[in-house]
mmCIF file of C-alpha atoms in Angstrom:
data_model
loop_
_atom_site.group_PDB
_atom_site.id
_atom_site.type_symbol
_atom_site.label_atom_id
_atom_site.label_comp_id
_atom_site.label_asym_id
_atom_site.label_seq_id
_atom_site.Cartn_x
_atom_site.Cartn_y
_atom_site.Cartn_z
ATOM 1 C CA UNK A 1 85.185 76.469 98.318
ATOM 2 C CA UNK A 2 88.596 75.950 95.753
ATOM 3 C CA UNK A 3 90.999 77.971 97.275
ATOM 4 C CA UNK A 4 93.756 79.735 94.019
ATOM 5 C CA UNK A 5 95.256 82.165 96.334
ATOM 6 C CA UNK A 6 98.594 80.848 97.533
ATOM 7 C CA UNK A 7 100.998 83.419 96.885
ATOM 8 C CA UNK A 8 99.075 84.803 100.468
ATOM 9 C CA UNK A 9 99.688 81.864 101.998
ATOM 10 C CA UNK A 10 99.555 78.369 102.392
ATOM 11 C CA UNK A 11 96.787 75.321 104.042
ATOM 12 C CA UNK A 12 99.296 73.513 106.267
ATOM 13 C CA UNK A 13 99.753 70.197 105.672
ATOM 14 C CA UNK A 14 98.198 68.328 108.663
ATOM 15 C CA UNK A 15 102.415 66.641 109.024
ATOM 16 C CA UNK A 16 103.420 70.440 110.166
ATOM 17 C CA UNK A 17 100.035 70.652 112.321
ATOM 18 C CA UNK A 18 100.722 67.233 114.354
ATOM 19 C CA UNK A 19 105.016 68.330 114.552
ATOM 20 C CA UNK A 20 103.970 71.554 116.151
ATOM 21 C CA UNK A 21 101.316 70.174 118.328
ATOM 22 C CA UNK A 22 103.447 67.397 120.263
ATOM 23 C CA UNK A 23 106.739 69.686 120.514
ATOM 24 C CA UNK A 24 104.214 71.850 121.891
ATOM 25 C CA UNK A 25 103.018 69.347 123.539
ATOM 26 C CA UNK A 26 106.050 67.289 124.880
ATOM 27 C CA UNK A 27 108.805 70.151 124.550
ATOM 28 C CA UNK A 28 107.446 72.969 125.875
ATOM 29 C CA UNK A 29 111.006 73.737 128.066
ATOM 30 C CA UNK A 30 112.399 76.833 127.083
ATOM 31 C CA UNK A 31 115.996 75.851 125.608
ATOM 32 C CA UNK A 32 117.802 78.827 127.316
ATOM 33 C CA UNK A 33 117.210 76.409 130.098
ATOM 34 C CA UNK A 34 119.927 74.469 131.950
ATOM 35 C CA UNK A 35 117.880 71.923 132.695
ATOM 36 C CA UNK A 36 116.752 68.933 131.425
ATOM 37 C CA UNK A 37 113.681 69.273 130.026
ATOM 38 C CA UNK A 38 115.266 72.776 128.672
ATOM 39 C CA UNK A 39 118.461 70.390 126.748
ATOM 40 C CA UNK A 40 115.949 68.684 125.318
ATOM 41 C CA UNK A 41 114.209 71.466 123.751
ATOM 42 C CA UNK A 42 117.651 72.497 122.848
ATOM 43 C CA UNK A 43 117.920 69.617 121.436
ATOM 44 C CA UNK A 44 115.062 69.616 118.889
ATOM 45 C CA UNK A 45 116.037 73.497 118.113
ATOM 46 C CA UNK A 46 119.609 73.203 117.131
ATOM 47 C CA UNK A 47 118.324 69.652 115.436
ATOM 48 C CA UNK A 48 116.128 71.511 113.439
ATOM 49 C CA UNK A 49 118.087 74.400 112.740
ATOM 50 C CA UNK A 50 120.779 71.671 111.027
ATOM 51 C CA UNK A 51 118.022 70.800 108.788
ATOM 52 C CA UNK A 52 117.415 74.174 107.750
ATOM 53 C CA UNK A 53 120.626 74.908 106.939
ATOM 54 C CA UNK A 54 121.601 71.626 104.748
ATOM 55 C CA UNK A 55 118.263 72.322 102.523
ATOM 56 C CA UNK A 56 119.085 75.301 103.078
ATOM 57 C CA UNK A 57 122.479 75.328 101.667
ATOM 58 C CA UNK A 58 123.209 77.353 103.563
ATOM 59 C CA UNK A 59 125.645 77.797 107.058
ATOM 60 C CA UNK A 60 123.641 79.653 109.864
ATOM 61 C CA UNK A 61 120.819 80.158 110.412
ATOM 62 C CA UNK A 62 118.578 82.381 112.894
ATOM 63 C CA UNK A 63 114.444 82.165 113.697
ATOM 64 C CA UNK A 64 112.294 85.088 112.702
ATOM 65 C CA UNK A 65 108.638 85.762 113.092
ATOM 66 C CA UNK A 66 108.392 85.981 109.452
ATOM 67 C CA UNK A 67 109.118 86.632 105.984
ATOM 68 C CA UNK A 68 109.444 90.309 107.194
ATOM 69 C CA UNK A 69 111.072 90.468 109.958
ATOM 70 C CA UNK A 70 113.496 88.288 108.328
ATOM 71 C CA UNK A 71 114.114 90.714 105.518
ATOM 72 C CA UNK A 72 114.225 94.332 108.605
ATOM 73 C CA UNK A 73 117.160 91.807 110.243
ATOM 74 C CA UNK A 74 119.449 91.183 106.315
ATOM 75 C CA UNK A 75 118.603 94.848 105.830
ATOM 76 C CA UNK A 76 119.442 96.696 108.924
ATOM 77 C CA UNK A 77 121.518 94.355 110.265
ATOM 78 C CA UNK A 78 123.751 93.376 107.339
ATOM 79 C CA UNK A 79 123.845 97.561 106.611
ATOM 80 C CA UNK A 80 124.552 98.274 110.445
ATOM 81 C CA UNK A 81 127.603 95.542 110.683
ATOM 82 C CA UNK A 82 129.333 96.971 107.324
ATOM 83 C CA UNK A 83 128.343 99.945 106.736
ATOM 84 C CA UNK A 84 132.399 100.878 107.636
ATOM 85 C CA UNK A 85 133.024 100.309 104.023
ATOM 86 C CA UNK A 86 130.130 102.133 102.357
ATOM 87 C CA UNK A 87 126.428 102.925 102.588
ATOM 88 C CA UNK A 88 124.963 102.258 99.162
ATOM 89 C CA UNK A 89 122.885 99.927 98.696
ATOM 90 C CA UNK A 90 121.026 98.476 95.743
ATOM 91 C CA UNK A 91 117.139 97.004 94.870
ATOM 92 C CA UNK A 92 114.583 97.044 92.224
ATOM 93 C CA UNK A 93 111.470 99.052 91.909
ATOM 94 C CA UNK A 94 109.290 95.772 93.022
ATOM 95 C CA UNK A 95 110.501 94.209 95.845
ATOM 96 C CA UNK A 96 108.264 94.018 99.069
ATOM 97 C CA UNK A 97 107.127 96.583 101.280
ATOM 98 C CA UNK A 98 109.128 94.940 103.966
ATOM 99 C CA UNK A 99 112.246 95.272 101.628
ATOM 100 C CA UNK A 100 111.538 99.175 100.466
ATOM 101 C CA UNK A 101 109.884 100.432 103.461
ATOM 102 C CA UNK A 102 112.948 99.049 105.769
ATOM 103 C CA UNK A 103 115.812 101.037 102.600
ATOM 104 C CA UNK A 104 113.770 103.859 103.657
ATOM 105 C CA UNK A 105 114.651 103.958 106.825
ATOM 106 C CA UNK A 106 118.018 102.945 106.089
ATOM 107 C CA UNK A 107 118.267 105.982 104.261
ATOM 108 C CA UNK A 108 117.421 108.133 107.099
ATOM 109 C CA UNK A 109 120.597 106.517 108.501
ATOM 110 C CA UNK A 110 122.245 108.314 106.303
ATOM 111 C CA UNK A 111 122.239 105.194 103.668
ATOM 112 C CA UNK A 112 121.636 105.915 99.720
ATOM 113 C CA UNK A 113 119.329 104.024 97.991
ATOM 114 C CA UNK A 114 119.661 102.874 93.964
ATOM 115 C CA UNK A 115 116.380 101.146 93.439
ATOM 116 C CA UNK A 116 116.965 99.556 89.172
ATOM 117 C CA UNK A 117 113.896 100.010 87.185
ATOM 118 C CA UNK A 118 111.735 96.668 85.898
ATOM 119 C CA UNK A 119 111.210 96.316 82.415
ATOM 120 C CA UNK A 120 107.476 95.679 81.095
ATOM 121 C CA UNK A 121 108.098 91.570 82.067
ATOM 122 C CA UNK A 122 109.333 93.016 85.442
ATOM 123 C CA UNK A 123 113.232 91.740 85.468
ATOM 124 C CA UNK A 124 116.067 94.088 86.318
ATOM 125 C CA UNK A 125 118.066 94.387 83.425
ATOM 126 C CA UNK A 126 121.926 93.319 84.689
ATOM 127 C CA UNK A 127 124.087 95.559 82.250
ATOM 128 C CA UNK A 128 121.790 98.333 85.470
ATOM 129 C CA UNK A 129 122.870 96.439 87.769
ATOM 130 C CA UNK A 130 126.711 95.945 86.690
ATOM 131 C CA UNK A 131 126.556 99.665 86.038
ATOM 132 C CA UNK A 132 125.008 100.865 89.509
ATOM 133 C CA UNK A 133 128.053 99.080 91.627
ATOM 134 C CA UNK A 134 130.065 101.412 93.982
ATOM 135 C CA UNK A 135 133.152 100.874 95.465
ATOM 136 C CA UNK A 136 130.661 101.698 98.581
ATOM 137 C CA UNK A 137 127.525 99.659 97.170
ATOM 138 C CA UNK A 138 127.941 96.743 100.235
ATOM 139 C CA UNK A 139 124.656 94.841 99.532
ATOM 140 C CA UNK A 140 121.967 94.547 97.072
ATOM 141 C CA UNK A 141 118.633 93.096 97.712
ATOM 142 C CA UNK A 142 116.297 91.947 95.173
ATOM 143 C CA UNK A 143 113.324 88.977 95.091
ATOM 144 C CA UNK A 144 113.829 85.607 93.539
ATOM 145 C CA UNK A 145 110.143 85.665 92.609
ATOM 146 C CA UNK A 146 107.823 88.827 92.060
ATOM 147 C CA UNK A 147 105.126 88.007 94.627
ATOM 148 C CA UNK A 148 101.987 89.839 92.117
ATOM 149 C CA UNK A 149 103.595 88.624 89.111
ATOM 150 C CA UNK A 150 105.916 85.786 89.084
ATOM 151 C CA UNK A 151 108.728 86.735 87.144
ATOM 152 C CA UNK A 152 112.217 85.596 88.307
ATOM 153 C CA UNK A 153 115.344 86.959 89.025
ATOM 154 C CA UNK A 154 118.254 84.886 88.031
ATOM 155 C CA UNK A 155 119.866 84.827 91.072
ATOM 156 C CA UNK A 156 122.498 82.588 90.735
ATOM 157 C CA UNK A 157 124.085 84.666 88.288
ATOM 158 C CA UNK A 158 123.409 87.854 90.741
ATOM 159 C CA UNK A 159 125.656 85.821 93.167
ATOM 160 C CA UNK A 160 128.421 85.335 91.463
ATOM 161 C CA UNK A 161 128.719 88.541 90.053
ATOM 162 C CA UNK A 162 128.687 89.938 93.274
ATOM 163 C CA UNK A 163 131.274 87.670 94.977
ATOM 164 C CA UNK A 164 133.787 89.363 92.540
ATOM 165 C CA UNK A 165 133.187 92.388 94.028
ATOM 166 C CA UNK A 166 133.325 90.943 96.987
ATOM 167 C CA UNK A 167 129.153 92.748 98.291
ATOM 168 C CA UNK A 168 126.612 91.334 99.965
ATOM 169 C CA UNK A 169 123.747 89.285 98.252
ATOM 170 C CA UNK A 170 120.751 89.635 99.858
ATOM 171 C CA UNK A 171 117.429 87.780 98.482
ATOM 172 C CA UNK A 172 113.358 87.528 99.105
ATOM 173 C CA UNK A 173 112.861 84.225 98.837
ATOM 174 C CA UNK A 174 109.948 84.364 100.289
ATOM 175 C CA UNK A 175 107.696 82.701 96.819
ATOM 176 C CA UNK A 176 110.361 80.763 95.469
ATOM 177 C CA UNK A 177 111.659 78.694 98.380
ATOM 178 C CA UNK A 178 110.204 74.852 97.748
ATOM 179 C CA UNK A 179 109.130 75.383 94.108
ATOM 180 C CA UNK A 180 112.330 76.230 92.888
ATOM 181 C CA UNK A 181 115.677 74.999 92.204
ATOM 182 C CA UNK A 182 118.839 76.667 93.342
ATOM 183 C CA UNK A 183 122.150 76.496 92.468
ATOM 184 C CA UNK A 184 123.988 75.215 95.316
ATOM 185 C CA UNK A 185 127.208 77.039 94.487
ATOM 186 C CA UNK A 186 125.828 80.277 93.689
ATOM 187 C CA UNK A 187 123.671 81.022 97.243
ATOM 188 C CA UNK A 188 123.821 84.588 98.414
ATOM 189 C CA UNK A 189 124.788 85.891 100.887
ATOM 190 C CA UNK A 190 120.995 85.429 102.793
ATOM 191 C CA UNK A 191 117.066 84.565 102.673
ATOM 192 C CA UNK A 192 114.415 85.114 103.843
ATOM 193 C CA UNK A 193 111.983 82.184 104.344
ATOM 194 C CA UNK A 194 108.827 82.173 105.760
ATOM 195 C CA UNK A 195 106.964 79.459 106.816
ATOM 196 C CA UNK A 196 102.799 79.769 106.028
ATOM 197 C CA UNK A 197 104.697 80.319 102.245
ATOM 198 C CA UNK A 198 105.318 76.401 102.234
ATOM 199 C CA UNK A 199 102.455 74.541 103.923
ATOM 200 C CA UNK A 200 103.479 75.778 106.973
ATOM 201 C CA UNK A 201 102.612 78.185 109.633
ATOM 202 C CA UNK A 202 101.580 82.091 110.347
ATOM 203 C CA UNK A 203 104.355 83.301 112.759
ATOM 204 C CA UNK A 204 107.597 81.442 111.191
ATOM 205 C CA UNK A 205 110.357 82.243 109.237
ATOM 206 C CA UNK A 206 114.252 82.318 108.985
ATOM 207 C CA UNK A 207 116.720 83.985 107.610
ATOM 208 C CA UNK A 208 119.642 81.980 106.695
ATOM 209 C CA UNK A 209 122.995 83.495 105.810
ATOM 210 C CA UNK A 210 127.184 83.139 105.280
ATOM 211 C CA UNK A 211 130.409 84.282 105.201
ATOM 212 C CA UNK A 212 128.077 87.803 106.981
ATOM 213 C CA UNK A 213 127.701 89.296 109.809
ATOM 214 C CA UNK A 214 124.209 90.885 111.353
ATOM 215 C CA UNK A 215 123.909 92.878 113.609
ATOM 216 C CA UNK A 216 121.081 92.477 115.780
ATOM 217 C CA UNK A 217 117.475 94.486 115.255
ATOM 218 C CA UNK A 218 116.239 93.312 118.810
ATOM 219 C CA UNK A 219 117.356 92.978 122.068
ATOM 220 C CA UNK A 220 116.730 91.496 125.249
ATOM 221 C CA UNK A 221 118.300 87.952 126.853
ATOM 222 C CA UNK A 222 120.511 87.401 124.009
ATOM 223 C CA UNK A 223 118.927 83.794 122.323
ATOM 224 C CA UNK A 224 119.822 83.588 118.279
ATOM 225 C CA UNK A 225 123.512 83.496 118.776
ATOM 226 C CA UNK A 226 122.753 87.155 119.537
ATOM 227 C CA UNK A 227 120.971 87.771 116.710
ATOM 228 C CA UNK A 228 117.070 87.859 117.759
ATOM 229 C CA UNK A 229 116.744 88.115 121.727
ATOM 230 C CA UNK A 230 113.904 86.198 122.436
ATOM 231 C CA UNK A 231 112.665 83.225 123.856
ATOM 232 C CA UNK A 232 113.322 80.908 120.903
ATOM 233 C CA UNK A 233 110.031 78.713 119.520
ATOM 234 C CA UNK A 234 110.728 75.528 119.364
ATOM 235 C CA UNK A 235 107.325 74.066 117.421
ATOM 236 C CA UNK A 236 107.572 76.508 115.334
ATOM 237 C CA UNK A 237 110.701 76.024 114.300
ATOM 238 C CA UNK A 238 110.252 72.353 114.420
ATOM 239 C CA UNK A 239 107.194 72.616 112.105
ATOM 240 C CA UNK A 240 109.396 74.916 109.261
ATOM 241 C CA UNK A 241 111.739 72.928 109.305
ATOM 242 C CA UNK A 242 109.487 69.559 108.720
ATOM 243 C CA UNK A 243 107.502 71.867 106.651
ATOM 244 C CA UNK A 244 111.166 72.854 104.393
ATOM 245 C CA UNK A 245 111.870 68.538 103.755
ATOM 246 C CA UNK A 246 108.113 67.716 102.836
ATOM 247 C CA UNK A 247 107.625 70.476 100.118
ATOM 248 C CA UNK A 248 107.520 69.286 96.477
ATOM 249 C CA UNK A 249 106.636 71.331 93.326
ATOM 250 C CA UNK A 250 103.993 70.037 91.927
ATOM 251 C CA UNK A 251 104.093 68.477 89.081
ATOM 252 C CA UNK A 252 100.786 69.789 87.170
ATOM 253 C CA UNK A 253 101.228 73.246 88.404
ATOM 254 C CA UNK A 254 103.840 74.023 84.314
ATOM 255 C CA UNK A 255 100.946 72.360 82.840
ATOM 256 C CA UNK A 256 97.901 74.977 84.145
ATOM 257 C CA UNK A 257 99.610 78.215 84.093
ATOM 258 C CA UNK A 258 100.099 76.905 80.544
ATOM 259 C CA UNK A 259 96.562 75.936 79.600
ATOM 260 C CA UNK A 260 94.889 78.828 81.426
ATOM 261 C CA UNK A 261 97.324 81.519 79.351
ATOM 262 C CA UNK A 262 95.850 79.326 76.287
ATOM 263 C CA UNK A 263 92.347 79.326 78.133
ATOM 264 C CA UNK A 264 92.160 83.512 78.843
ATOM 265 C CA UNK A 265 93.866 84.275 75.137
ATOM 266 C CA UNK A 266 90.626 83.277 73.995
ATOM 267 C CA UNK A 267 89.383 86.506 76.091
ATOM 268 C CA UNK A 268 89.075 90.047 74.190
ATOM 269 C CA UNK A 269 89.366 91.906 77.219
ATOM 270 C CA UNK A 270 92.271 89.913 79.422
ATOM 271 C CA UNK A 271 95.284 90.655 79.202
ATOM 272 C CA UNK A 272 98.442 88.095 80.708
ATOM 273 C CA UNK A 273 100.137 89.926 82.726
ATOM 274 C CA UNK A 274 102.077 87.426 84.029
ATOM 275 C CA UNK A 275 105.646 86.944 81.429
ATOM 276 C CA UNK A 276 105.912 83.450 79.864
ATOM 277 C CA UNK A 277 109.149 83.018 81.649
ATOM 278 C CA UNK A 278 107.480 83.393 85.264
ATOM 279 C CA UNK A 279 106.953 81.486 87.725
ATOM 280 C CA UNK A 280 104.325 78.551 86.965
ATOM 281 C CA UNK A 281 102.591 79.082 90.516
ATOM 282 C CA UNK A 282 102.132 82.474 90.086
ATOM 283 C CA UNK A 283 99.162 83.940 86.928
ATOM 284 C CA UNK A 284 98.406 87.408 86.671
ATOM 285 C CA UNK A 285 96.050 88.974 84.201
ATOM 286 C CA UNK A 286 93.625 91.857 83.552
ATOM 287 C CA UNK A 287 90.418 92.628 82.694
ATOM 288 C CA UNK A 288 89.900 95.866 80.326
ATOM 289 C CA UNK A 289 88.082 98.238 81.500
ATOM 290 C CA UNK A 290 86.620 96.819 84.636
ATOM 291 C CA UNK A 291 88.110 96.369 89.105
ATOM 292 C CA UNK A 292 89.915 93.619 90.426
ATOM 293 C CA UNK A 293 87.895 93.751 94.102
ATOM 294 C CA UNK A 294 84.393 92.949 91.119
ATOM 295 C CA UNK A 295 86.062 90.010 89.599
ATOM 296 C CA UNK A 296 87.032 88.997 93.137
ATOM 297 C CA UNK A 297 84.177 89.422 94.397
ATOM 298 C CA UNK A 298 82.393 87.653 91.324
ATOM 299 C CA UNK A 299 85.359 84.658 91.530
ATOM 300 C CA UNK A 300 83.810 83.958 95.458
ATOM 301 C CA UNK A 301 80.545 83.964 94.924
ATOM 302 C CA UNK A 302 80.817 80.980 92.541
ATOM 303 C CA UNK A 303 83.474 80.148 95.570
ATOM 304 C CA UNK A 304 87.012 80.410 93.695
ATOM 305 C CA UNK A 305 89.189 81.942 95.907
ATOM 306 C CA UNK A 306 91.916 84.465 94.085
ATOM 307 C CA UNK A 307 93.906 87.617 94.972
ATOM 308 C CA UNK A 308 93.837 91.058 93.019
ATOM 309 C CA UNK A 309 97.504 90.975 93.489
ATOM 310 C CA UNK A 310 99.397 90.418 97.690
ATOM 311 C CA UNK A 311 98.019 90.571 100.080
ATOM 312 C CA UNK A 312 99.459 93.292 102.113
ATOM 313 C CA UNK A 313 98.192 95.587 99.135
ATOM 314 C CA UNK A 314 95.236 93.690 98.641
ATOM 315 C CA UNK A 315 93.122 96.088 100.749
ATOM 316 C CA UNK A 316 94.302 99.114 100.188
ATOM 317 C CA UNK A 317 93.625 101.666 97.491
ATOM 318 C CA UNK A 318 96.915 102.536 95.620
ATOM 319 C CA UNK A 319 98.203 101.541 92.960
ATOM 320 C CA UNK A 320 100.656 98.114 92.662
ATOM 321 C CA UNK A 321 104.203 99.561 92.600
ATOM 322 C CA UNK A 322 104.846 95.955 90.539
ATOM 323 C CA UNK A 323 102.375 96.972 88.161
ATOM 324 C CA UNK A 324 103.224 100.569 87.446
ATOM 325 C CA UNK A 325 106.511 99.832 87.114
ATOM 326 C CA UNK A 326 106.158 96.890 84.214
ATOM 327 C CA UNK A 327 103.873 99.739 82.736
ATOM 328 C CA UNK A 328 100.482 98.138 82.717
ATOM 329 C CA UNK A 329 97.833 99.534 80.012
ATOM 330 C CA UNK A 330 95.701 102.468 82.002
ATOM 331 C CA UNK A 331 92.599 100.385 80.631
ATOM 332 C CA UNK A 332 93.813 97.157 82.200
ATOM 333 C CA UNK A 333 95.990 98.055 85.360
ATOM 334 C CA UNK A 334 92.480 98.397 87.535
ATOM 335 C CA UNK A 335 91.508 95.185 87.303
ATOM 336 C CA UNK A 336 94.489 92.766 87.810
ATOM 337 C CA UNK A 337 93.783 89.214 89.711
ATOM 338 C CA UNK A 338 96.483 86.822 90.347
ATOM 339 C CA UNK A 339 95.468 83.421 90.900
ATOM 340 C CA UNK A 340 98.750 81.080 92.508
ATOM 341 C CA UNK A 341 98.282 77.628 92.736
ATOM 342 C CA UNK A 342 99.442 75.060 95.638
ATOM 343 C CA UNK A 343 99.867 71.481 96.528
ATOM 344 C CA UNK A 344 96.710 70.576 97.195
ATOM 345 C CA UNK A 345 95.386 72.246 93.525
ATOM 346 C CA UNK A 346 93.617 70.138 91.750
ATOM 347 C CA UNK A 347 92.838 69.341 88.354
ATOM 348 C CA UNK A 348 89.782 69.425 89.214
ATOM 349 C CA UNK A 349 89.918 72.987 90.848
ATOM 350 C CA UNK A 350 91.396 74.180 87.618
ATOM 351 C CA UNK A 351 88.722 72.592 85.640
ATOM 352 C CA UNK A 352 86.588 74.300 88.334
ATOM 353 C CA UNK A 353 87.654 77.463 87.945
ATOM 354 C CA UNK A 354 87.661 78.090 84.513
ATOM 355 C CA UNK A 355 84.068 77.658 83.713
ATOM 356 C CA UNK A 356 83.707 80.314 86.959
ATOM 357 C CA UNK A 357 85.533 82.667 85.526
ATOM 358 C CA UNK A 358 83.702 81.977 82.285
ATOM 359 C CA UNK A 359 80.046 83.053 84.109
ATOM 360 C CA UNK A 360 81.288 85.492 86.488
ATOM 361 C CA UNK A 361 83.035 87.859 83.085
ATOM 362 C CA UNK A 362 79.461 87.426 81.189
ATOM 363 C CA UNK A 363 78.514 89.493 83.822
ATOM 364 C CA UNK A 364 80.741 91.775 83.945
ATOM 365 C CA UNK A 365 80.476 92.757 80.601
ATOM 366 C CA UNK A 366 77.241 91.982 79.513
ATOM 367 C CA UNK A 367 77.502 89.915 77.045
#
């Protein structure tokens, strides 16, 4: 089986699994306990936290169950803590549901949300963002890399702009951490990370933050400095630090992306959806007059795994808000598939994919 759905999830690395098992076997005590075993577990937890702070260029870390929880905590925790300064929040139309649905909840609490439209490349306009800023704007939340088409937002430029206005900036970095470089001099205030997108483990993630304070949204024993109650999973924290330390952008991904763009351009009925400047590890295309599910199924029979869009929305029948927002022509919008590369992808995988796609395309089109 050739796995090209790495934006949905990735295969854990052996080193990460080994670290998880070792900590579970040897340091299973509760890190909040006062005895020696608890202290040893706490030392490991804080070591992982320190490593992650350094790797991410951020001052504080709260461990979470994944990216969705990190996004929820960032938005609700910041909005509720600073509502005395204003109740206006800005985002874009193409964010992950864990951002858009959380902001809808905040609207019910009296917050006002501006959702910026995007162009056909999926980017927001910096001018529109500037014009949308108000005296009562307290938070801007944007993805770094779009999970469906790979559009990259200029995070450093936006961070510098918002810093001058004393507006907090949250970045959903779940599709960019470990793949793109960050400007350490222009980091956002809040950064969401998920372990299983970087060859780590499901059920692990974090919210990193600097120069902002958040209100807890989960209550109990006051773990994680009062920001997230519940016994902290030391094995997950150690495994996440390990996964992030081991991330290394694949040197051939840009080349494969370029080659596949050339390959798809030879098909009259195929439209490349991802913009040219998108992140290389995500390539979305659409086949005219068919459904993405049919292509995914056809490729699966060829032992190739891709997806129709994001994993979170691929099983519902609603049109992707991203595809809708960028204005994909009607004859193509149902036929979108996403190909996403990981660190285990090989040259042979790309060659096999091309051959399989040609066979599936001929069957679908009857040519």
